[in-house]
């Protein structure tokens, strides 16, 4: 055991200051035990309605140890300020009990639960929990600083940083819809049948079976790497009562299907060489352990460093201090949610992964719609029940099967319209279309950002170590490196906004203004010299018209800004230009971005994803919200289900799908697709086709803009700015 540092002891703040020391009862170099008298003092007290009188008191020691020095002597008068700023005595303790477990000191074995008249609890000396276990040891601030210092030295020696990794919709996407299991079974059976046929020398073409029954499930190719596991009823809360049902997932358990994000193996293995990774998830411990077992079976990547909602201390928020209570200068976070981290400067936000269309986050019931304080303890069971009901709705409603049927019905209807009267009806039927598409390269983008953060940190470290640069010490901090990378995204861009906030609001206080500044852009309220972009939500305004006439000024839809913010990269403005001669529906659509490597790949198949208008997730990064209503959520409802528009690459049109009735809409998370390649390059026509929507869930849909224009053209002149918050209106219309 290392030698303890001296303990500085202060007078209690509850003393009737000023006090006068009458005597020092334990001289320097003496050994005292808990409860021994240290000093006596006197003070003036004035009873109600009486005269001032002198009273006396004593002060007893709260710890064991040797007195090294006194900072006061008999006759000294101590004020409240002096007692607060200066220790009265310095002692050397044999043990400070800086690490405790189960009510015992880990270092000396003393019982920490004993209490007496002194009122000082030894358990309060080690209250910091920084391990990944809920029942792990707690430590003191001094011990936490020592542990983090040793960890930092170890990581720097290995040239690594710490990385906190979220699971759901960052690395994997999960669902409990049993349709997925049925599709996997169909695909496996189809492959087994064809293997047997090939083994018997029978070729598929020789078999006169061209019926739909012989066709492989169209989703099988994307489901081949899906992992599955079952969680028993002990993983859920107490069963809730459901009318008309005799059982629930809390009684029988639930089968989970996990789709790893494309490129996850390369990403995690590459990151592991430069970062020590910790999993931090809103899922339960049992769920998180199963997911980690699927993507890290040998434990080489995460090494058991897993923190779930069962240990984090909060069901709705994540805390960096839970694992790193003292120093976060070497910690990076990747998560698809920024609000749960209160937009920490350590955060690199990831575009949410939506493979299972319409499912959202499997643990979304625990995620706040907007940053809020921790919910009271009484709401804990309600949250658990809400999450269980959402899972039950997926199991019973089978939303994926419903949407696959609607996609097939829509495709059949379109094909019937195309059939010629002279066409042979016995021709083979067309192939079924897949609802699920495995197209995503978000992890490649995130890996590049992580590499840049790592490179800049250790460049600063090396420069500081070799005394090449005095500022190297300050630059060894990811909380400065990450914001500096972010602010270079729109460096050199000078923006004027049009129709993005109410006229009676100061532009500087609007959320979109603050976000643009956060990413390095300069903003102005009017068209002044030096303006490079007019970012608008609708055409025909005074700023749009004047900006279009200025040389060097680009008038773009608001999605250009939001997509730049999402990708942390300045995008080519060409696909976003507000051209009166171009139909916006052909350029900007309902929140879907598919960037393929070439035109032919684009025509072969596109990613089917869901996008909804929701500026909050971006705006909350600057600690503000758009004040939308949490209750107005159901305009997209169709009966008990919800409508989704997805792009059909074969028919080059949009198909409207509905989720299963009874499936809760994910109020807490609006999702968007992930890009497959940059927008830049190619002909104008190819750019229009590549940009089928916005990367951001905050994207403004073309249909909504056109409807808004039709309604507003009769009420106001084209050269007058809107007098209300355009984006807030769009959000309300979309959510009801």
mmCIF file of C-alpha atoms in Angstrom, residues 124-374:
data_model
loop_
_atom_site.group_PDB
_atom_site.id
_atom_site.type_symbol
_atom_site.label_atom_id
_atom_site.label_comp_id
_atom_site.label_asym_id
_atom_site.label_seq_id
_atom_site.Cartn_x
_atom_site.Cartn_y
_atom_site.Cartn_z
ATOM 1 C CA UNK A 124 -18.863 9.638 2.232
ATOM 2 C CA UNK A 125 -15.111 9.677 1.709
ATOM 3 C CA UNK A 126 -15.396 7.337 -1.302
ATOM 4 C CA UNK A 127 -18.576 8.141 -3.204
ATOM 5 C CA UNK A 128 -17.338 8.122 -6.817
ATOM 6 C CA UNK A 129 -18.274 5.107 -8.924
ATOM 7 C CA UNK A 130 -16.076 4.807 -12.002
ATOM 8 C CA UNK A 131 -16.101 1.101 -12.816
ATOM 9 C CA UNK A 132 -18.345 -0.621 -15.364
ATOM 10 C CA UNK A 133 -20.150 -2.610 -12.672
ATOM 11 C CA UNK A 134 -23.085 -1.416 -10.599
ATOM 12 C CA UNK A 135 -21.673 -3.255 -7.589
ATOM 13 C CA UNK A 136 -18.066 -2.258 -8.137
ATOM 14 C CA UNK A 137 -15.930 -0.345 -5.648
ATOM 15 C CA UNK A 138 -16.405 3.351 -5.012
ATOM 16 C CA UNK A 139 -13.438 5.687 -4.687
ATOM 17 C CA UNK A 140 -12.556 9.087 -3.318
ATOM 18 C CA UNK A 141 -11.737 12.063 -5.522
ATOM 19 C CA UNK A 142 -8.062 11.690 -4.717
ATOM 20 C CA UNK A 143 -8.133 8.001 -5.631
ATOM 21 C CA UNK A 144 -10.076 8.725 -8.827
ATOM 22 C CA UNK A 145 -7.466 11.269 -9.872
ATOM 23 C CA UNK A 146 -4.706 8.759 -9.205
ATOM 24 C CA UNK A 147 -6.460 6.044 -11.230
ATOM 25 C CA UNK A 148 -7.087 8.366 -14.169
ATOM 26 C CA UNK A 149 -3.507 9.605 -14.053
ATOM 27 C CA UNK A 150 -2.194 6.043 -14.246
ATOM 28 C CA UNK A 151 -4.668 5.212 -17.034
ATOM 29 C CA UNK A 152 -3.592 8.262 -19.030
ATOM 30 C CA UNK A 153 0.071 7.319 -18.694
ATOM 31 C CA UNK A 154 -0.695 3.775 -19.842
ATOM 32 C CA UNK A 155 -2.705 4.945 -22.855
ATOM 33 C CA UNK A 156 -0.166 7.562 -23.905
ATOM 34 C CA UNK A 157 2.536 4.909 -23.718
ATOM 35 C CA UNK A 158 0.463 2.758 -26.077
ATOM 36 C CA UNK A 159 -0.417 5.843 -28.179
ATOM 37 C CA UNK A 160 -4.115 5.341 -27.599
ATOM 38 C CA UNK A 161 -7.107 7.426 -26.542
ATOM 39 C CA UNK A 162 -10.349 6.316 -24.890
ATOM 40 C CA UNK A 163 -13.475 5.861 -27.021
ATOM 41 C CA UNK A 164 -17.017 5.497 -25.701
ATOM 42 C CA UNK A 165 -19.112 3.533 -28.208
ATOM 43 C CA UNK A 166 -22.901 3.472 -28.374
ATOM 44 C CA UNK A 167 -24.502 0.308 -29.747
ATOM 45 C CA UNK A 168 -28.051 0.889 -31.004
ATOM 46 C CA UNK A 169 -28.197 2.659 -34.375
ATOM 47 C CA UNK A 170 -24.490 3.457 -34.091
ATOM 48 C CA UNK A 171 -22.869 0.030 -34.548
ATOM 49 C CA UNK A 172 -25.965 -2.180 -34.860
ATOM 50 C CA UNK A 173 -29.710 -1.969 -35.482
ATOM 51 C CA UNK A 174 -32.061 -4.224 -33.544
ATOM 52 C CA UNK A 175 -35.636 -5.425 -33.816
ATOM 53 C CA UNK A 176 -37.876 -7.999 -32.171
ATOM 54 C CA UNK A 177 -40.201 -8.343 -35.175
ATOM 55 C CA UNK A 178 -40.559 -12.134 -35.674
ATOM 56 C CA UNK A 179 -40.931 -11.509 -39.403
ATOM 57 C CA UNK A 180 -37.142 -11.239 -39.573
ATOM 58 C CA UNK A 181 -36.745 -14.737 -38.166
ATOM 59 C CA UNK A 182 -39.221 -16.111 -40.682
ATOM 60 C CA UNK A 183 -37.403 -14.438 -43.569
ATOM 61 C CA UNK A 184 -34.090 -15.862 -42.360
ATOM 62 C CA UNK A 185 -35.619 -19.334 -42.138
ATOM 63 C CA UNK A 186 -37.001 -18.996 -45.669
ATOM 64 C CA UNK A 187 -33.628 -17.894 -46.998
ATOM 65 C CA UNK A 188 -31.750 -20.711 -45.290
ATOM 66 C CA UNK A 189 -34.270 -23.272 -46.551
ATOM 67 C CA UNK A 190 -34.018 -21.909 -50.094
ATOM 68 C CA UNK A 191 -30.208 -22.117 -50.049
ATOM 69 C CA UNK A 192 -30.300 -25.626 -48.606
ATOM 70 C CA UNK A 193 -32.721 -26.742 -51.299
ATOM 71 C CA UNK A 194 -30.532 -25.348 -54.059
ATOM 72 C CA UNK A 195 -27.414 -26.914 -52.531
ATOM 73 C CA UNK A 196 -29.140 -30.284 -52.561
ATOM 74 C CA UNK A 197 -30.292 -29.739 -56.141
ATOM 75 C CA UNK A 198 -26.796 -28.837 -57.248
ATOM 76 C CA UNK A 199 -25.416 -31.842 -55.384
ATOM 77 C CA UNK A 200 -27.778 -34.124 -57.286
ATOM 78 C CA UNK A 201 -26.712 -32.620 -60.584
ATOM 79 C CA UNK A 202 -29.985 -30.763 -61.060
ATOM 80 C CA UNK A 203 -29.567 -27.174 -62.160
ATOM 81 C CA UNK A 204 -32.120 -24.583 -61.104
ATOM 82 C CA UNK A 205 -32.904 -23.893 -64.786
ATOM 83 C CA UNK A 206 -33.737 -27.579 -65.334
ATOM 84 C CA UNK A 207 -36.456 -27.427 -62.728
ATOM 85 C CA UNK A 208 -39.640 -26.184 -64.367
ATOM 86 C CA UNK A 209 -40.485 -24.020 -61.367
ATOM 87 C CA UNK A 210 -40.649 -20.340 -62.060
ATOM 88 C CA UNK A 211 -43.389 -19.660 -59.568
ATOM 89 C CA UNK A 212 -43.126 -17.184 -56.756
ATOM 90 C CA UNK A 213 -42.822 -20.080 -54.316
ATOM 91 C CA UNK A 214 -39.462 -21.013 -55.839
ATOM 92 C CA UNK A 215 -38.077 -17.485 -55.619
ATOM 93 C CA UNK A 216 -35.810 -16.674 -52.700
ATOM 94 C CA UNK A 217 -37.067 -14.142 -50.186
ATOM 95 C CA UNK A 218 -35.879 -10.782 -51.563
ATOM 96 C CA UNK A 219 -34.632 -9.685 -48.142
ATOM 97 C CA UNK A 220 -32.461 -12.752 -47.559
ATOM 98 C CA UNK A 221 -29.277 -11.296 -49.019
ATOM 99 C CA UNK A 222 -29.337 -8.389 -46.557
ATOM 100 C CA UNK A 223 -30.220 -10.665 -43.630
ATOM 101 C CA UNK A 224 -27.376 -13.160 -43.975
ATOM 102 C CA UNK A 225 -25.208 -11.512 -41.313
ATOM 103 C CA UNK A 226 -28.039 -10.810 -38.852
ATOM 104 C CA UNK A 227 -27.307 -12.134 -35.364
ATOM 105 C CA UNK A 228 -30.058 -13.377 -33.090
ATOM 106 C CA UNK A 229 -30.476 -14.181 -29.416
ATOM 107 C CA UNK A 230 -33.284 -14.570 -26.914
ATOM 108 C CA UNK A 231 -33.599 -12.738 -23.626
ATOM 109 C CA UNK A 232 -35.566 -14.479 -20.909
ATOM 110 C CA UNK A 233 -38.327 -12.860 -18.858
ATOM 111 C CA UNK A 234 -35.845 -12.017 -16.113
ATOM 112 C CA UNK A 235 -34.393 -9.367 -18.424
ATOM 113 C CA UNK A 236 -37.597 -7.327 -18.301
ATOM 114 C CA UNK A 237 -39.543 -5.580 -15.582
ATOM 115 C CA UNK A 238 -42.646 -6.788 -13.807
ATOM 116 C CA UNK A 239 -45.340 -7.932 -16.263
ATOM 117 C CA UNK A 240 -47.945 -5.346 -17.110
ATOM 118 C CA UNK A 241 -51.589 -6.215 -17.658
ATOM 119 C CA UNK A 242 -52.752 -6.375 -21.269
ATOM 120 C CA UNK A 243 -56.455 -6.859 -21.883
ATOM 121 C CA UNK A 244 -57.263 -9.852 -24.012
ATOM 122 C CA UNK A 245 -53.781 -11.328 -23.814
ATOM 123 C CA UNK A 246 -52.683 -14.137 -21.611
ATOM 124 C CA UNK A 247 -48.958 -13.598 -21.867
ATOM 125 C CA UNK A 248 -46.350 -10.948 -22.578
ATOM 126 C CA UNK A 249 -42.648 -10.669 -23.282
ATOM 127 C CA UNK A 250 -42.049 -10.278 -19.531
ATOM 128 C CA UNK A 251 -43.446 -13.784 -19.106
ATOM 129 C CA UNK A 252 -42.014 -15.572 -22.129
ATOM 130 C CA UNK A 253 -38.961 -13.527 -23.082
ATOM 131 C CA UNK A 254 -38.210 -12.108 -26.496
ATOM 132 C CA UNK A 255 -36.095 -12.961 -29.554
ATOM 133 C CA UNK A 256 -33.826 -10.145 -30.749
ATOM 134 C CA UNK A 257 -32.425 -9.761 -34.264
ATOM 135 C CA UNK A 258 -29.264 -7.660 -34.581
ATOM 136 C CA UNK A 259 -27.986 -6.274 -37.871
ATOM 137 C CA UNK A 260 -24.369 -5.043 -37.652
ATOM 138 C CA UNK A 261 -23.683 -1.869 -39.579
ATOM 139 C CA UNK A 262 -21.851 -2.435 -42.881
ATOM 140 C CA UNK A 263 -18.106 -2.220 -42.362
ATOM 141 C CA UNK A 264 -18.344 -2.790 -38.614
ATOM 142 C CA UNK A 265 -15.564 -5.376 -38.440
ATOM 143 C CA UNK A 266 -13.036 -3.233 -40.294
ATOM 144 C CA UNK A 267 -14.113 -0.192 -38.310
ATOM 145 C CA UNK A 268 -13.820 -1.759 -34.853
ATOM 146 C CA UNK A 269 -10.540 -3.508 -35.593
ATOM 147 C CA UNK A 270 -9.032 -0.334 -37.010
ATOM 148 C CA UNK A 271 -10.251 1.820 -34.141
ATOM 149 C CA UNK A 272 -9.013 -0.699 -31.552
ATOM 150 C CA UNK A 273 -5.440 0.003 -32.665
ATOM 151 C CA UNK A 274 -5.766 3.664 -31.664
ATOM 152 C CA UNK A 275 -8.469 3.687 -28.991
ATOM 153 C CA UNK A 276 -9.385 1.745 -25.878
ATOM 154 C CA UNK A 277 -13.105 1.212 -26.384
ATOM 155 C CA UNK A 278 -15.882 1.277 -23.784
ATOM 156 C CA UNK A 279 -19.492 0.338 -24.586
ATOM 157 C CA UNK A 280 -22.118 2.683 -23.130
ATOM 158 C CA UNK A 281 -25.717 1.816 -24.007
ATOM 159 C CA UNK A 282 -29.259 2.571 -22.902
ATOM 160 C CA UNK A 283 -30.056 -1.126 -23.205
ATOM 161 C CA UNK A 284 -30.136 -3.518 -20.275
ATOM 162 C CA UNK A 285 -27.028 -5.346 -19.125
ATOM 163 C CA UNK A 286 -28.334 -8.645 -20.493
ATOM 164 C CA UNK A 287 -29.064 -7.087 -23.890
ATOM 165 C CA UNK A 288 -25.697 -5.314 -24.096
ATOM 166 C CA UNK A 289 -23.779 -8.467 -23.172
ATOM 167 C CA UNK A 290 -25.523 -10.436 -25.918
ATOM 168 C CA UNK A 291 -24.830 -7.760 -28.539
ATOM 169 C CA UNK A 292 -21.175 -7.565 -27.511
ATOM 170 C CA UNK A 293 -20.930 -11.354 -27.627
ATOM 171 C CA UNK A 294 -22.184 -11.210 -31.214
ATOM 172 C CA UNK A 295 -19.792 -8.529 -32.472
ATOM 173 C CA UNK A 296 -16.874 -9.201 -30.096
ATOM 174 C CA UNK A 297 -17.060 -12.904 -29.188
ATOM 175 C CA UNK A 298 -13.494 -13.167 -27.888
ATOM 176 C CA UNK A 299 -13.625 -9.893 -25.944
ATOM 177 C CA UNK A 300 -10.540 -8.451 -27.629
ATOM 178 C CA UNK A 301 -12.251 -5.219 -28.668
ATOM 179 C CA UNK A 302 -14.155 -4.167 -25.563
ATOM 180 C CA UNK A 303 -12.513 -6.353 -22.940
ATOM 181 C CA UNK A 304 -15.559 -6.364 -20.682
ATOM 182 C CA UNK A 305 -15.673 -2.557 -20.578
ATOM 183 C CA UNK A 306 -19.459 -2.374 -20.819
ATOM 184 C CA UNK A 307 -21.808 0.079 -19.132
ATOM 185 C CA UNK A 308 -25.560 -0.317 -19.515
ATOM 186 C CA UNK A 309 -28.516 1.581 -18.134
ATOM 187 C CA UNK A 310 -28.549 -0.857 -15.211
ATOM 188 C CA UNK A 311 -25.250 0.586 -13.952
ATOM 189 C CA UNK A 312 -25.217 4.123 -15.319
ATOM 190 C CA UNK A 313 -27.485 5.601 -12.669
ATOM 191 C CA UNK A 314 -29.889 7.184 -15.189
ATOM 192 C CA UNK A 315 -32.498 5.796 -17.558
ATOM 193 C CA UNK A 316 -32.615 8.875 -19.781
ATOM 194 C CA UNK A 317 -29.150 10.452 -19.838
ATOM 195 C CA UNK A 318 -25.553 9.383 -20.287
ATOM 196 C CA UNK A 319 -22.737 10.873 -18.243
ATOM 197 C CA UNK A 320 -19.107 11.070 -19.257
ATOM 198 C CA UNK A 321 -18.205 11.546 -15.595
ATOM 199 C CA UNK A 322 -19.646 8.114 -14.814
ATOM 200 C CA UNK A 323 -16.493 6.540 -16.267
ATOM 201 C CA UNK A 324 -14.114 9.512 -16.308
ATOM 202 C CA UNK A 325 -14.958 11.681 -13.270
ATOM 203 C CA UNK A 326 -11.864 13.888 -13.313
ATOM 204 C CA UNK A 327 -10.283 14.243 -16.746
ATOM 205 C CA UNK A 328 -12.022 13.911 -20.122
ATOM 206 C CA UNK A 329 -9.259 15.357 -22.277
ATOM 207 C CA UNK A 330 -8.455 11.935 -23.775
ATOM 208 C CA UNK A 331 -12.023 10.665 -24.227
ATOM 209 C CA UNK A 332 -14.001 10.624 -27.501
ATOM 210 C CA UNK A 333 -17.678 9.661 -27.827
ATOM 211 C CA UNK A 334 -19.464 8.249 -30.879
ATOM 212 C CA UNK A 335 -23.251 8.119 -30.594
ATOM 213 C CA UNK A 336 -26.245 8.682 -32.853
ATOM 214 C CA UNK A 337 -27.835 10.787 -30.119
ATOM 215 C CA UNK A 338 -26.347 14.078 -28.966
ATOM 216 C CA UNK A 339 -29.037 15.156 -26.537
ATOM 217 C CA UNK A 340 -28.418 12.263 -24.134
ATOM 218 C CA UNK A 341 -24.849 13.572 -23.774
ATOM 219 C CA UNK A 342 -26.026 17.190 -23.483
ATOM 220 C CA UNK A 343 -23.950 17.812 -26.631
ATOM 221 C CA UNK A 344 -20.614 17.202 -24.957
ATOM 222 C CA UNK A 345 -17.581 18.662 -26.769
ATOM 223 C CA UNK A 346 -16.175 15.111 -26.739
ATOM 224 C CA UNK A 347 -18.990 13.912 -29.017
ATOM 225 C CA UNK A 348 -18.753 12.914 -32.664
ATOM 226 C CA UNK A 349 -22.372 12.438 -33.686
ATOM 227 C CA UNK A 350 -23.090 9.486 -35.955
ATOM 228 C CA UNK A 351 -25.875 9.352 -38.534
ATOM 229 C CA UNK A 352 -28.417 6.836 -37.160
ATOM 230 C CA UNK A 353 -28.396 3.404 -38.771
ATOM 231 C CA UNK A 354 -31.905 2.388 -39.917
ATOM 232 C CA UNK A 355 -31.784 -1.071 -41.442
ATOM 233 C CA UNK A 356 -35.106 -2.401 -40.166
ATOM 234 C CA UNK A 357 -37.401 0.144 -41.795
ATOM 235 C CA UNK A 358 -39.651 1.960 -39.347
ATOM 236 C CA UNK A 359 -38.302 0.327 -36.183
ATOM 237 C CA UNK A 360 -36.095 3.117 -34.818
ATOM 238 C CA UNK A 361 -34.170 2.557 -31.587
ATOM 239 C CA UNK A 362 -35.043 -0.645 -29.748
ATOM 240 C CA UNK A 363 -34.542 1.229 -26.449
ATOM 241 C CA UNK A 364 -36.162 4.495 -27.526
ATOM 242 C CA UNK A 365 -38.581 4.564 -24.602
ATOM 243 C CA UNK A 366 -35.665 5.505 -22.372
ATOM 244 C CA UNK A 367 -34.449 8.312 -24.629
ATOM 245 C CA UNK A 368 -35.782 11.828 -24.097
ATOM 246 C CA UNK A 369 -37.457 13.750 -26.888
ATOM 247 C CA UNK A 370 -35.520 16.803 -25.801
ATOM 248 C CA UNK A 371 -32.862 17.318 -23.120
ATOM 249 C CA UNK A 372 -34.560 17.136 -19.762
ATOM 250 C CA UNK A 373 -33.527 16.688 -16.183
ATOM 251 C CA UNK A 374 -33.480 13.167 -14.779
#
